[in-house]
Tab-separated table of C-alpha atoms in Angstrom:
chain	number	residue	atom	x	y	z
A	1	UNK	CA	0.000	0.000	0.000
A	2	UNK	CA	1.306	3.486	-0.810
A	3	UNK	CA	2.810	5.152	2.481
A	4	UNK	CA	-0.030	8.068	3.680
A	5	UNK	CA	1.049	11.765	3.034
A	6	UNK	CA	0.508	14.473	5.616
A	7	UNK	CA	0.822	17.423	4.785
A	8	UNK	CA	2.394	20.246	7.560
A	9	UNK	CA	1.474	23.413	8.031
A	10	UNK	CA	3.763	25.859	10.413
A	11	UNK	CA	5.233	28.923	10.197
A	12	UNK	CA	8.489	28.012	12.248
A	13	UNK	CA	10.726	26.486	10.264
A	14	UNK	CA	12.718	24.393	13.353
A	15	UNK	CA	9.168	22.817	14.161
A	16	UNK	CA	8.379	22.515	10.968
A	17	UNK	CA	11.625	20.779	10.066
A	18	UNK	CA	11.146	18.757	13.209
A	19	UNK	CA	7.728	17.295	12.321
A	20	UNK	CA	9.076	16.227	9.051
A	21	UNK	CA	11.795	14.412	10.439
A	22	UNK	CA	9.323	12.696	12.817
A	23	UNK	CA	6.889	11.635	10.675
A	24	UNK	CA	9.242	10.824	7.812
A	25	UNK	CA	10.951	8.535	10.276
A	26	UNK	CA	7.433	6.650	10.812
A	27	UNK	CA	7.112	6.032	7.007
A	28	UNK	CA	4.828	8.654	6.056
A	29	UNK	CA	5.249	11.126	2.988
A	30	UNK	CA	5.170	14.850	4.355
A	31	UNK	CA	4.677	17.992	2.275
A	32	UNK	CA	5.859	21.088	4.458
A	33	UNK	CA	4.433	24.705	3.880
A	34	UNK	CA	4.764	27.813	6.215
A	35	UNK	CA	1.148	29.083	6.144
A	36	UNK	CA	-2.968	28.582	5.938
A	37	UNK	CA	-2.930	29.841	1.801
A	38	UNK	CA	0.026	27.314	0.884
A	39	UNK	CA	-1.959	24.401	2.769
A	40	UNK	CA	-4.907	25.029	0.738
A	41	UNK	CA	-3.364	25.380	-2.344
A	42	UNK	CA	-1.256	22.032	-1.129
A	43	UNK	CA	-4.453	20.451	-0.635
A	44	UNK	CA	-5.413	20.700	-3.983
A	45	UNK	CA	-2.306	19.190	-5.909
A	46	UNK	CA	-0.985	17.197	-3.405
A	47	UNK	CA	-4.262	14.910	-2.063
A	48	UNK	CA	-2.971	14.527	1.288
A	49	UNK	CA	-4.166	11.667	3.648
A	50	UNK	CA	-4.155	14.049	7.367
A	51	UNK	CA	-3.763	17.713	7.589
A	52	UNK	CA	-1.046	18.545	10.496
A	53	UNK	CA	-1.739	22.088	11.300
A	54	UNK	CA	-0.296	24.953	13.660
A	55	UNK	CA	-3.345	27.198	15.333
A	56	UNK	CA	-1.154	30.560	15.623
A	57	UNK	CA	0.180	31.394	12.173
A	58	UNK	CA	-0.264	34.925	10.466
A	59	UNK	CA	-3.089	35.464	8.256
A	60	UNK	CA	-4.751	32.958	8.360
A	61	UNK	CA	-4.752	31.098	12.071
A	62	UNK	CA	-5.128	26.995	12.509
A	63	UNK	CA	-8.902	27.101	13.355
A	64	UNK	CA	-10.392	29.343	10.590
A	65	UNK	CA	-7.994	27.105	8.313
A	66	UNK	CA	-9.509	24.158	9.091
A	67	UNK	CA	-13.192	25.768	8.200
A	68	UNK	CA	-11.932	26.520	4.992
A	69	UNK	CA	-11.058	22.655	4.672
A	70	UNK	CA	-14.012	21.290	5.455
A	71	UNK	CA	-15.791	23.546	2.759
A	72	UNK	CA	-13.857	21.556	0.023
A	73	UNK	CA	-12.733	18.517	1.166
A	74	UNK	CA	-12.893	15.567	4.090
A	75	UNK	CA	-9.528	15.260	4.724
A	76	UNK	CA	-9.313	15.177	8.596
A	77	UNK	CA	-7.292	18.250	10.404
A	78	UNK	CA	-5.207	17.425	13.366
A	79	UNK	CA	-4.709	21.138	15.193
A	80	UNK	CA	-1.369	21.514	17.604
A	81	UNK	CA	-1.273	25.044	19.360
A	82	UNK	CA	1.443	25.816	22.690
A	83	UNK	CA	-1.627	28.067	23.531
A	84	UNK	CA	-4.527	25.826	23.599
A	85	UNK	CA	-6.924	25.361	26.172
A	86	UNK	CA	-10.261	23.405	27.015
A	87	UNK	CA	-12.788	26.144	25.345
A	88	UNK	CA	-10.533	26.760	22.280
A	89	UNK	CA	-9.959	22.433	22.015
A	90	UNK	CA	-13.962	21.783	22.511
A	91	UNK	CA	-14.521	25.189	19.311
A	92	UNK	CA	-11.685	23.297	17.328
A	93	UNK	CA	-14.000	19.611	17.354
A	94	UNK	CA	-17.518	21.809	17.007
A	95	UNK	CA	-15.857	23.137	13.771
A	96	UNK	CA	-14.826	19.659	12.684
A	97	UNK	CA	-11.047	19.703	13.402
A	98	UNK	CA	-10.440	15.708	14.203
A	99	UNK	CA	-8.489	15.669	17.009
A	100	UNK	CA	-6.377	19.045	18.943
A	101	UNK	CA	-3.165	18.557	20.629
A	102	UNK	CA	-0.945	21.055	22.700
A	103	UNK	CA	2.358	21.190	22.794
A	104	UNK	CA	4.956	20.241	23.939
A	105	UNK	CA	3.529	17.094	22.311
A	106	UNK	CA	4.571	13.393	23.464
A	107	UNK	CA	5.371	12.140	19.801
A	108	UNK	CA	3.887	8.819	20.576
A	109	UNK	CA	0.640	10.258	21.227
A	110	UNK	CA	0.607	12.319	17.891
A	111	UNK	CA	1.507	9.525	15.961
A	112	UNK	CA	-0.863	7.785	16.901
A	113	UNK	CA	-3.712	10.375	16.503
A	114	UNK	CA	-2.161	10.545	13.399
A	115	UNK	CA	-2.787	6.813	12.246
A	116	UNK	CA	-6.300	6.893	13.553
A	117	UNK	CA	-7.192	9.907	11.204
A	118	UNK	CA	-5.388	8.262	8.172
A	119	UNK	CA	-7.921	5.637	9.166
A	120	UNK	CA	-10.871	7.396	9.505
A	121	UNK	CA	-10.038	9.117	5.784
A	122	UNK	CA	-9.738	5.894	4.245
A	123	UNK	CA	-12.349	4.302	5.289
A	124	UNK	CA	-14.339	7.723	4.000
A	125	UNK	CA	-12.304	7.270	0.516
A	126	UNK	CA	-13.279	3.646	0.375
A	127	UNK	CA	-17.178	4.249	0.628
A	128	UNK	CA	-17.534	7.224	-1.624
A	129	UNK	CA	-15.759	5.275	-4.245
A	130	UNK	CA	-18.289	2.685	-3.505
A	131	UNK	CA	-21.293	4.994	-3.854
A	132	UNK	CA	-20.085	6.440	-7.219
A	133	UNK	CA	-20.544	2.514	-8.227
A	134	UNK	CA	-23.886	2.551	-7.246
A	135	UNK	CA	-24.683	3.197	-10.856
A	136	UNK	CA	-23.300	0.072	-12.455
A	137	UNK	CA	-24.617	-2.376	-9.988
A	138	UNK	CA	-26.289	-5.254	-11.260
A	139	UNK	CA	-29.812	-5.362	-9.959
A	140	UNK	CA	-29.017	-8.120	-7.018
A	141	UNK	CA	-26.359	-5.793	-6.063
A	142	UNK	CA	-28.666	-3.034	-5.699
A	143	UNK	CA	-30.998	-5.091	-3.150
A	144	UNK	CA	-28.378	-6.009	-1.650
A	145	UNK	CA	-25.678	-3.816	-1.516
A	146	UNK	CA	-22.178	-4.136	0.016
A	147	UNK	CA	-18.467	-4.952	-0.565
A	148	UNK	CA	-18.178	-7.255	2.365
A	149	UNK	CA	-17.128	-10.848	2.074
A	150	UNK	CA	-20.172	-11.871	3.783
A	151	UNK	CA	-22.744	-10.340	1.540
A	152	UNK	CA	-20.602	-11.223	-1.333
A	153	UNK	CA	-21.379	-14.759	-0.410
A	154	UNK	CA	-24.852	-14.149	0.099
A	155	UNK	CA	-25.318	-12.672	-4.026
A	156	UNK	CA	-23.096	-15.563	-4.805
A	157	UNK	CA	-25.828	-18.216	-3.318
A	158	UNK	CA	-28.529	-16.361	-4.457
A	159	UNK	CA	-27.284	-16.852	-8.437
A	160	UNK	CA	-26.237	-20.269	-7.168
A	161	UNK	CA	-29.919	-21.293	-5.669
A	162	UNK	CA	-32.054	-19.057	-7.974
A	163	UNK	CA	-32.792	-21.605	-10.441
A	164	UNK	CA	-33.216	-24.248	-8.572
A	165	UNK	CA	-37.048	-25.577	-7.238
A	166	UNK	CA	-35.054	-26.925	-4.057
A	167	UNK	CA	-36.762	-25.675	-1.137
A	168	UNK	CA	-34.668	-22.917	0.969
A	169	UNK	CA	-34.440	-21.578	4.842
A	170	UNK	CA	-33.144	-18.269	5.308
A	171	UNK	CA	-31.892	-17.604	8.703
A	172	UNK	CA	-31.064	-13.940	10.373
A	173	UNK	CA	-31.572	-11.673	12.933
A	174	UNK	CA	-34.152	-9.223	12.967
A	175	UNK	CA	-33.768	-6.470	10.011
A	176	UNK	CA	-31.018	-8.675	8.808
A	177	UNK	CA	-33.213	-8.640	5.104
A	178	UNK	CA	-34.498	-11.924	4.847
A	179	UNK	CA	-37.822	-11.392	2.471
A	180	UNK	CA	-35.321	-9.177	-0.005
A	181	UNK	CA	-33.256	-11.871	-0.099
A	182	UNK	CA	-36.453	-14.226	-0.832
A	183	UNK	CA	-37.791	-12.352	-3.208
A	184	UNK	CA	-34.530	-11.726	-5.119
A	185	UNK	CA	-34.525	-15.365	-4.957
A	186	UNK	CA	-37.815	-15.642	-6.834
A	187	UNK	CA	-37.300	-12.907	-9.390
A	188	UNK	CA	-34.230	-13.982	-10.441
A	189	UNK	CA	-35.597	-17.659	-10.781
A	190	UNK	CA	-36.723	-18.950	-14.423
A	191	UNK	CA	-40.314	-18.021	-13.094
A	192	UNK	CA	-40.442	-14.201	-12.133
A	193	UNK	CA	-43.827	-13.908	-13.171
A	194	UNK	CA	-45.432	-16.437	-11.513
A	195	UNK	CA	-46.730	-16.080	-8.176
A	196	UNK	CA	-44.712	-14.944	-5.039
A	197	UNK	CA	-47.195	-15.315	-1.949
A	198	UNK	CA	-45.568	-14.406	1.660
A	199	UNK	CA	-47.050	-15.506	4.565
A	200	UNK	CA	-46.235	-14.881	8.074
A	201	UNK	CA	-46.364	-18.221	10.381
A	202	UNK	CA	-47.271	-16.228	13.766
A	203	UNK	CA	-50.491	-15.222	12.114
A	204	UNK	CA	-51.764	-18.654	11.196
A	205	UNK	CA	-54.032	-19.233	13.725
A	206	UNK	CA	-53.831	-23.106	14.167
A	207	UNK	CA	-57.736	-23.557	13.986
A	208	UNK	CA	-58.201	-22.030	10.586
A	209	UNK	CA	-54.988	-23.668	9.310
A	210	UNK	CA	-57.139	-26.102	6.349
A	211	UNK	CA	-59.061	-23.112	5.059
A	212	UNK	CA	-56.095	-20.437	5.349
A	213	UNK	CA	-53.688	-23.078	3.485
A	214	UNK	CA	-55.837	-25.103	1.956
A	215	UNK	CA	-58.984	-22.821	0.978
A	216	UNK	CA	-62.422	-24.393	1.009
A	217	UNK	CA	-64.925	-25.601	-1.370
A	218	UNK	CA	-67.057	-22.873	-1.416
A	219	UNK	CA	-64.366	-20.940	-3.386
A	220	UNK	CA	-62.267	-19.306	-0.534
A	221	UNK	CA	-58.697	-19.496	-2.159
A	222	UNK	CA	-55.900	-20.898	-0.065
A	223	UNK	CA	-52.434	-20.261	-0.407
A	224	UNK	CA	-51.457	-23.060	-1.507
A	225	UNK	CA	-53.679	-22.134	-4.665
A	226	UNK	CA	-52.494	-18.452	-4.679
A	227	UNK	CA	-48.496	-20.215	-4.694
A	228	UNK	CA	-49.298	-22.795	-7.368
A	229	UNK	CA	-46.332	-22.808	-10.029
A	230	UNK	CA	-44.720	-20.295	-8.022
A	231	UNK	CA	-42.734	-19.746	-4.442
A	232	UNK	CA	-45.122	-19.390	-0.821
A	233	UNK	CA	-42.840	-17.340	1.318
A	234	UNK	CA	-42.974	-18.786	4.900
A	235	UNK	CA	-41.857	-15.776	7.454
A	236	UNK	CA	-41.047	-16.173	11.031
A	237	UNK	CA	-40.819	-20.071	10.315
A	238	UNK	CA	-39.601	-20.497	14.029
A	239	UNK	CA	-43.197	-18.828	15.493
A	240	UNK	CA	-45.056	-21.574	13.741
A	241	UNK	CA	-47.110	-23.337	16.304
A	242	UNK	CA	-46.613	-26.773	17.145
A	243	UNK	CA	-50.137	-28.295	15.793
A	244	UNK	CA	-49.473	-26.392	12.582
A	245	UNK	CA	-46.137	-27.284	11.746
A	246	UNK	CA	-47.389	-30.921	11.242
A	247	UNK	CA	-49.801	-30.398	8.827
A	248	UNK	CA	-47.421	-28.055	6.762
A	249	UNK	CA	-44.712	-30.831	6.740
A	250	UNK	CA	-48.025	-33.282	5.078
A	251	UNK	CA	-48.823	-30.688	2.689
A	252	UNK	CA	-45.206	-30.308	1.868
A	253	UNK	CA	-44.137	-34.107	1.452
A	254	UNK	CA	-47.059	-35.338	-0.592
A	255	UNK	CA	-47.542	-31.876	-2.357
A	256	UNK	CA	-51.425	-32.272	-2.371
A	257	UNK	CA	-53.615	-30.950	-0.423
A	258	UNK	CA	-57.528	-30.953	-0.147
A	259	UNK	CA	-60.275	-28.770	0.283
A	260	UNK	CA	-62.521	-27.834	3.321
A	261	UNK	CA	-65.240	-30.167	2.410
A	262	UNK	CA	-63.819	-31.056	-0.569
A	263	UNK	CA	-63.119	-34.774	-1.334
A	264	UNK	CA	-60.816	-34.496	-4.128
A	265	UNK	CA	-57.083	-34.284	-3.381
A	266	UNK	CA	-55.169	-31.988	-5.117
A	267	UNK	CA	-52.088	-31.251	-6.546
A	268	UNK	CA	-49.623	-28.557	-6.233
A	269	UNK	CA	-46.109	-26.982	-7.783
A	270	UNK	CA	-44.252	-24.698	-5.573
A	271	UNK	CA	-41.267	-24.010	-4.077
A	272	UNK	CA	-40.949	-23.240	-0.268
A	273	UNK	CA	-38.560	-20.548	0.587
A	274	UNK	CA	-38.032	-19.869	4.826
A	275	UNK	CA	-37.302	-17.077	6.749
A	276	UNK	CA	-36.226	-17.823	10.486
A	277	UNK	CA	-33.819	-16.236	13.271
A	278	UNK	CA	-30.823	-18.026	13.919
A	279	UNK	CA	-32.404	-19.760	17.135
A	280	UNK	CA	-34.636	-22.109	15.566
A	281	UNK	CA	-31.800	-24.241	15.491
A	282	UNK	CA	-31.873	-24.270	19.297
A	283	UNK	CA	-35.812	-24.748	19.290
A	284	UNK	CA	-35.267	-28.178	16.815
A	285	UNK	CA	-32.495	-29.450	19.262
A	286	UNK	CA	-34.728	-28.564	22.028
A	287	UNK	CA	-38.116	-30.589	20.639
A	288	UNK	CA	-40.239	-27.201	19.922
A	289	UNK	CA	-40.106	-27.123	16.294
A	290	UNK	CA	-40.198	-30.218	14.398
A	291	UNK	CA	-36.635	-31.577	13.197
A	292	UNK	CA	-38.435	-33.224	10.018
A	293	UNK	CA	-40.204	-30.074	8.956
A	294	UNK	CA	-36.590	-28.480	9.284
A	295	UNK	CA	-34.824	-31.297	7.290
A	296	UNK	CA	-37.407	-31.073	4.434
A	297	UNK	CA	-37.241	-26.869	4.147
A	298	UNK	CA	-33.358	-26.454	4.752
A	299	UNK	CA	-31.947	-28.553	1.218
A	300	UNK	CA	-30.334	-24.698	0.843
A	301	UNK	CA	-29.246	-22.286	3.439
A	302	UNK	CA	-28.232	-18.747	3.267
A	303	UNK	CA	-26.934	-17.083	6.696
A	304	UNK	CA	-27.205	-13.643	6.746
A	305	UNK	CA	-24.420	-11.610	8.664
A	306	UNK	CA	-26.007	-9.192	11.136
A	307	UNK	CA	-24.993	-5.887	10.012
A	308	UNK	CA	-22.863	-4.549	12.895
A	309	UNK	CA	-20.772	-7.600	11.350
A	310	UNK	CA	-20.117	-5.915	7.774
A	311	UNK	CA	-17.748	-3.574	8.205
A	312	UNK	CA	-17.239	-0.477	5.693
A	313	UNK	CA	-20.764	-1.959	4.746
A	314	UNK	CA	-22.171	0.334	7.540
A	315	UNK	CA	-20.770	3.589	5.605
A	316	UNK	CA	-22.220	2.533	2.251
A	317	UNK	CA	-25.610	1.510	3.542
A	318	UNK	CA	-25.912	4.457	5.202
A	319	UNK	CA	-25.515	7.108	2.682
A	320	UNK	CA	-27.694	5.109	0.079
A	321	UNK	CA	-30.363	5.555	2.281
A	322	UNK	CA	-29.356	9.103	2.829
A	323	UNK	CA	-29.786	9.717	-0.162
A	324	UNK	CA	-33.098	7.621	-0.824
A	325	UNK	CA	-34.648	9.561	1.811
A	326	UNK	CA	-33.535	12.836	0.779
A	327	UNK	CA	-35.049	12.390	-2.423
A	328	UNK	CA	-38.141	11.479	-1.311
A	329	UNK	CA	-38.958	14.150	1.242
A	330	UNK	CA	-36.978	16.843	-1.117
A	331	UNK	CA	-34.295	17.856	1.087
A	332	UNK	CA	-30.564	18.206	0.880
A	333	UNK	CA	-28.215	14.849	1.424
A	334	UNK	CA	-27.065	15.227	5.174
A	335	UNK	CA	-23.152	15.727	4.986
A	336	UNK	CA	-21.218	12.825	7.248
A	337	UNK	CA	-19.070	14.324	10.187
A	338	UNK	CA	-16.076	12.749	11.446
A	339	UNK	CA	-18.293	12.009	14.788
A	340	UNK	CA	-21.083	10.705	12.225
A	341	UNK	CA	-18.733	8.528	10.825
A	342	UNK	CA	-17.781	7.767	14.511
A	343	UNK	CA	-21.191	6.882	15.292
A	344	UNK	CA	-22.150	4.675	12.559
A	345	UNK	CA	-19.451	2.648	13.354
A	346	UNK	CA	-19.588	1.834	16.662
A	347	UNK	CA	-22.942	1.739	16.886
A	348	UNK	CA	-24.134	-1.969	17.596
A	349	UNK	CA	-26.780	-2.083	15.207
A	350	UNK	CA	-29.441	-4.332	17.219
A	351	UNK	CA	-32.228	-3.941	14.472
A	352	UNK	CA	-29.837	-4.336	11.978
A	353	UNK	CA	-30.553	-2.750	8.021
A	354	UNK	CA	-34.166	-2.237	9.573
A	355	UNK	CA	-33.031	0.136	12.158
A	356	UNK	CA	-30.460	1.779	9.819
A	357	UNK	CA	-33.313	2.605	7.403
A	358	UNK	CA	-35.076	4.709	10.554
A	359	UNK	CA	-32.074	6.428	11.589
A	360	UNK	CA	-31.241	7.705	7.888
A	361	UNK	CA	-34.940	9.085	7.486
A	362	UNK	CA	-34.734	10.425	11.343
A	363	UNK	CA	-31.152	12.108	10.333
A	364	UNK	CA	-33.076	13.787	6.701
A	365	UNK	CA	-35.575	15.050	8.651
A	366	UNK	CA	-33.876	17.021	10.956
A	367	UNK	CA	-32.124	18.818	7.999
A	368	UNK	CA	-36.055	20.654	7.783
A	369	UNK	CA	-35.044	21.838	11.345
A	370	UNK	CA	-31.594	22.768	9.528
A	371	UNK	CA	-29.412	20.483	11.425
A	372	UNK	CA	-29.154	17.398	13.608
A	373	UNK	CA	-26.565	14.615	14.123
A	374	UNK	CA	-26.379	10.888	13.518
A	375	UNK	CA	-25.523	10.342	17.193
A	376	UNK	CA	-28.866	12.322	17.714
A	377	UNK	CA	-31.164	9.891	15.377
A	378	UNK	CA	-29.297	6.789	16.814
A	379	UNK	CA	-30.208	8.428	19.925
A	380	UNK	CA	-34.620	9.331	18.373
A	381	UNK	CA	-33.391	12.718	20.328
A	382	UNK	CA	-34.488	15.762	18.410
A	383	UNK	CA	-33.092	18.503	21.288
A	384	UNK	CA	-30.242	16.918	22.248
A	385	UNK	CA	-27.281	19.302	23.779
A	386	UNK	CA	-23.901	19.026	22.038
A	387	UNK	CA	-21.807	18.876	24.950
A	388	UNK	CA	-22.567	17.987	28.376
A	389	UNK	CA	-23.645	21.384	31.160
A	390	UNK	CA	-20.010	21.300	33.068
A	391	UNK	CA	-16.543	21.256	31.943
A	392	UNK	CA	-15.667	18.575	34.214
A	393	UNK	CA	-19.015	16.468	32.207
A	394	UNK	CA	-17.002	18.011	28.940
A	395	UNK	CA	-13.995	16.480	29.640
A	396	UNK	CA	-15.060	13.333	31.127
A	397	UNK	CA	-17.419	12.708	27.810
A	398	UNK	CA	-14.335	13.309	26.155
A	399	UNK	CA	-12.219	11.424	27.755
A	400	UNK	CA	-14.282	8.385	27.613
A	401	UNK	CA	-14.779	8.794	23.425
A	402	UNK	CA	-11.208	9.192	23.012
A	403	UNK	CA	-10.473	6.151	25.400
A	404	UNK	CA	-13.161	3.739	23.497
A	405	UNK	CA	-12.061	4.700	20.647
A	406	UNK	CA	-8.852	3.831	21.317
A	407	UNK	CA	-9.430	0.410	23.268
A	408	UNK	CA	-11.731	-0.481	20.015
A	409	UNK	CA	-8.774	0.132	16.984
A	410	UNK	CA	-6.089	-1.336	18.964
A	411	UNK	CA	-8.793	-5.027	19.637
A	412	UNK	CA	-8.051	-4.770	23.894
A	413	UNK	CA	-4.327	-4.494	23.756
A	414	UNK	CA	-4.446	-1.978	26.368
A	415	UNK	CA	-0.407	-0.892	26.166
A	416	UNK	CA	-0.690	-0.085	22.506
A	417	UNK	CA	-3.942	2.075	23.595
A	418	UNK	CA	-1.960	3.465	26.055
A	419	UNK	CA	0.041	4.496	23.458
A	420	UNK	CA	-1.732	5.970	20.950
A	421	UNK	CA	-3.512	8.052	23.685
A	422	UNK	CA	0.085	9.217	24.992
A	423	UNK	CA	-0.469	7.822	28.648
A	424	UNK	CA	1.143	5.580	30.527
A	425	UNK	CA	-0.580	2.293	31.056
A	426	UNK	CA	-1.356	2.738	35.097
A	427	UNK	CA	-2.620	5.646	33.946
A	428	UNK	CA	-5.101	4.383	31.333
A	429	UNK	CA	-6.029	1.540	33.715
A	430	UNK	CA	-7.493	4.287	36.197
A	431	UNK	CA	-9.105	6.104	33.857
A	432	UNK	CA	-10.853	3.052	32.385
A	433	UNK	CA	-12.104	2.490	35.997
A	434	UNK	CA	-13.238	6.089	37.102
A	435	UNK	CA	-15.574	5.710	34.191
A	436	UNK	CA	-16.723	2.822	34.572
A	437	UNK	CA	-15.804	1.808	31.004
A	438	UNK	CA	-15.979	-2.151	30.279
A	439	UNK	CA	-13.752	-3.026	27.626
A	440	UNK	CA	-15.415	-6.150	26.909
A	441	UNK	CA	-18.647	-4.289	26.043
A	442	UNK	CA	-16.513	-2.122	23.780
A	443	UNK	CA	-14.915	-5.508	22.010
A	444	UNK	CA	-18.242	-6.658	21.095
A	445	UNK	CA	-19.768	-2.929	19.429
């Protein structure tokens, strides 16, 4: 991989020289300039990875700088300043500067604020090349969208079990997408005109099973019918009742069926395609769902990953359905903070692509208000304060996002978070503890 560039902006030419020596030594490219104008013409030819800036410079200072950046670009800003306090730290991360440190600066520390923003920019890079894809998708990958191995695997078994009449279980969490990935399973079949009838299994109610699935003879339609030389969708497989789930495996096996108060058997051509969660597994080893009804719908299985599982999936996902939603309620595409970005990703996603969906529209709504944050719609706060009431609530907030952060990107080695925050590791260890952070919680996110 080419080395990152940062590019250095300081009027003092023996700190200037210094920080190019450092970083150079650490294997990055550097581009050195002595003020705000030269940066942002440097920005434009040079395409740096992290912007290295000094607040006090002539002109131009460090914090109305790194306005000007984030009109034109997302290239993060890291702000140093020997004259830096609290209020001018907490205006500098309001503005959208990514991280402020004063000096004298522990070189450890900086360097490894440093490789968390070249991080943070790639990962940026890596989805907006994505989006500009979005275009020449094939239609499968524009149900289901992502660059992740695991829903790479998932479009390959679709194409794989499309044209097959083999009956297939989907299994996934909540919101995971199961009935998109049935239904691209049906429309990409060799019969996507024929019928595609869903049916939820909780709403069966076990006494009008026969005329439900069967119909009746006085000309109620069944869905067995309704699914005739076509797929019947069975969702929530694993709240199927006990007394029902026999008579689906008969109907299944023999594929006949009969009539209320008809005599006449009859006949019928359809696939079975399954939706369930993960833990019917649990329920067949445990004797509440019927292990012969599982071994006649499972033939095919697709898994789907839970979404807090897909990695720069999260991104991607989430400015499609910016967009979607911005389109439909005719308002401006939210731009994506560095704390946005923040949020998205360490957010644990419980209702999955369904939840995602609810944030985006909550976050394109607030733009009517003319603002908001994705913390905020993660949050369904519409008021929420940007910083706590008390400096001491300021810096403990930030404190314990910097510290997550860090426990998170270095996976629980707590000496090379340490590290990167520029502490020693006693030091770390006590502040883990005075607020009440658990880093195994923060493993899992």
């Amino acid at each position: 991989m080419k080395p990152a560039q940062i590019l250095v902006i300081d009027d003092d030419q023996e700190m200037r020289t210094s920080l190019g020596h450092l970083l150079q030594s650490a294997g990055y490219e550097t581009h050195l300039v002595k003020s705000a104008a030269e940066g942002l013409a440097a920005l434009q030819t040079h395409a740096p990875d992290v912007i290295l800036s000094d607040v006090q410079m002539p002109e131009m200072n460090g914090l109305a700088f790194q306005k000007k950046v984030r009109e034109v670009s997302h290239v993060p800003v890291v702000l140093i300043s020997a004259h830096g306090d609290i209020p001018m730290a907490v205006n500098a991360l309001q503005d959208g500067a990514y991280s402020f440190v004063e000096k004298p600066f522990e070189p450890r520390r900086l360097l490894g604020i440093l490789k968390n923003a070249i991080r943070m920019k790639r990962l940026i890079d890596d989805t907006n090349a994505l989006q500009n894809r979005l275009a020449e998708l094939t239609d499968l990958e524009r149900v289901l969208i992502g660059k992740s191995d695991q829903i790479i695997s998932v479009r390959d078994q679709i194409f794989d079990f499309a044209l097959s009449r083999a009956h297939v279980i989907i299994l996934g969490e909540t919101g995971t997408g199961k009935d998109t990935v049935a239904r691209a399973l049906h429309d990409i079949g060799g019969k996507p005109t024929a019928p595609f009838i869903p049916v939820n299994c909780a709403t069966i109610p076990p006494e009008r099973f026969e005329e439900t699935v069967y119909g009746t003879l006085e000309g109620t339609g069944g869905l067995m019918a309704a699914a005739d030389g076509g797929t019947l969708f069975l969702d929530e497989l694993d709240s199927m009742p006990a007394e029902t789930q026999a008579k689906f495996l008969r109907a299944i096996e023999t594929k006949t069926y009969q009539r209320v108060g008809d005599a006449e058997m009859r006949s019928v051509d359809l696939r079975v395609i399954s939706a369930a969660s993960p833990q019917i597994e649990q329920q067949v080893a445990d004797a509440t769902f019927r292990e012969d009804l599982m071994f006649r719908l499972n033939t095919l299985v697709i898994e789907l990953p839970n979404l807090a599982h897909r990695g720069d999936d999260i991104l991607l996902l989430f400015r499609h359905y910016l967009t979607h939603f911005a389109q439909l309620y005719e308002l401006s595409s939210p731009h994506l903070t560095n704390d946005d970005v923040s949020a998205l990703m360490s957010h644990p996603w419980p209702g999955n692509v369904r939840e995602m969906q609810s944030v985006a529209e909550r976050r394109v709504l607030a733009e009517r208000r003319g603002g908001g944050s994705v913390r905020q719609a993660i949050a369904r706060q519409t008021t929420a304060r940007s910083f706590p009431g008390t400096l001491r609530e300021a810096v403990a907030a930030f404190e314990r996002e910097l510290i997550s952060q860090a426990i998170r990107q270095e996976a629980g080695r707590m000496d090379d978070a340490a590290a990167s925050l520029g502490i020693g590791r006693r030091t770390l260890n006590e502040k883990v503890v005075k607020l009440a952070l658990d880093k195994d919680a923060l493993l899992k996110r």
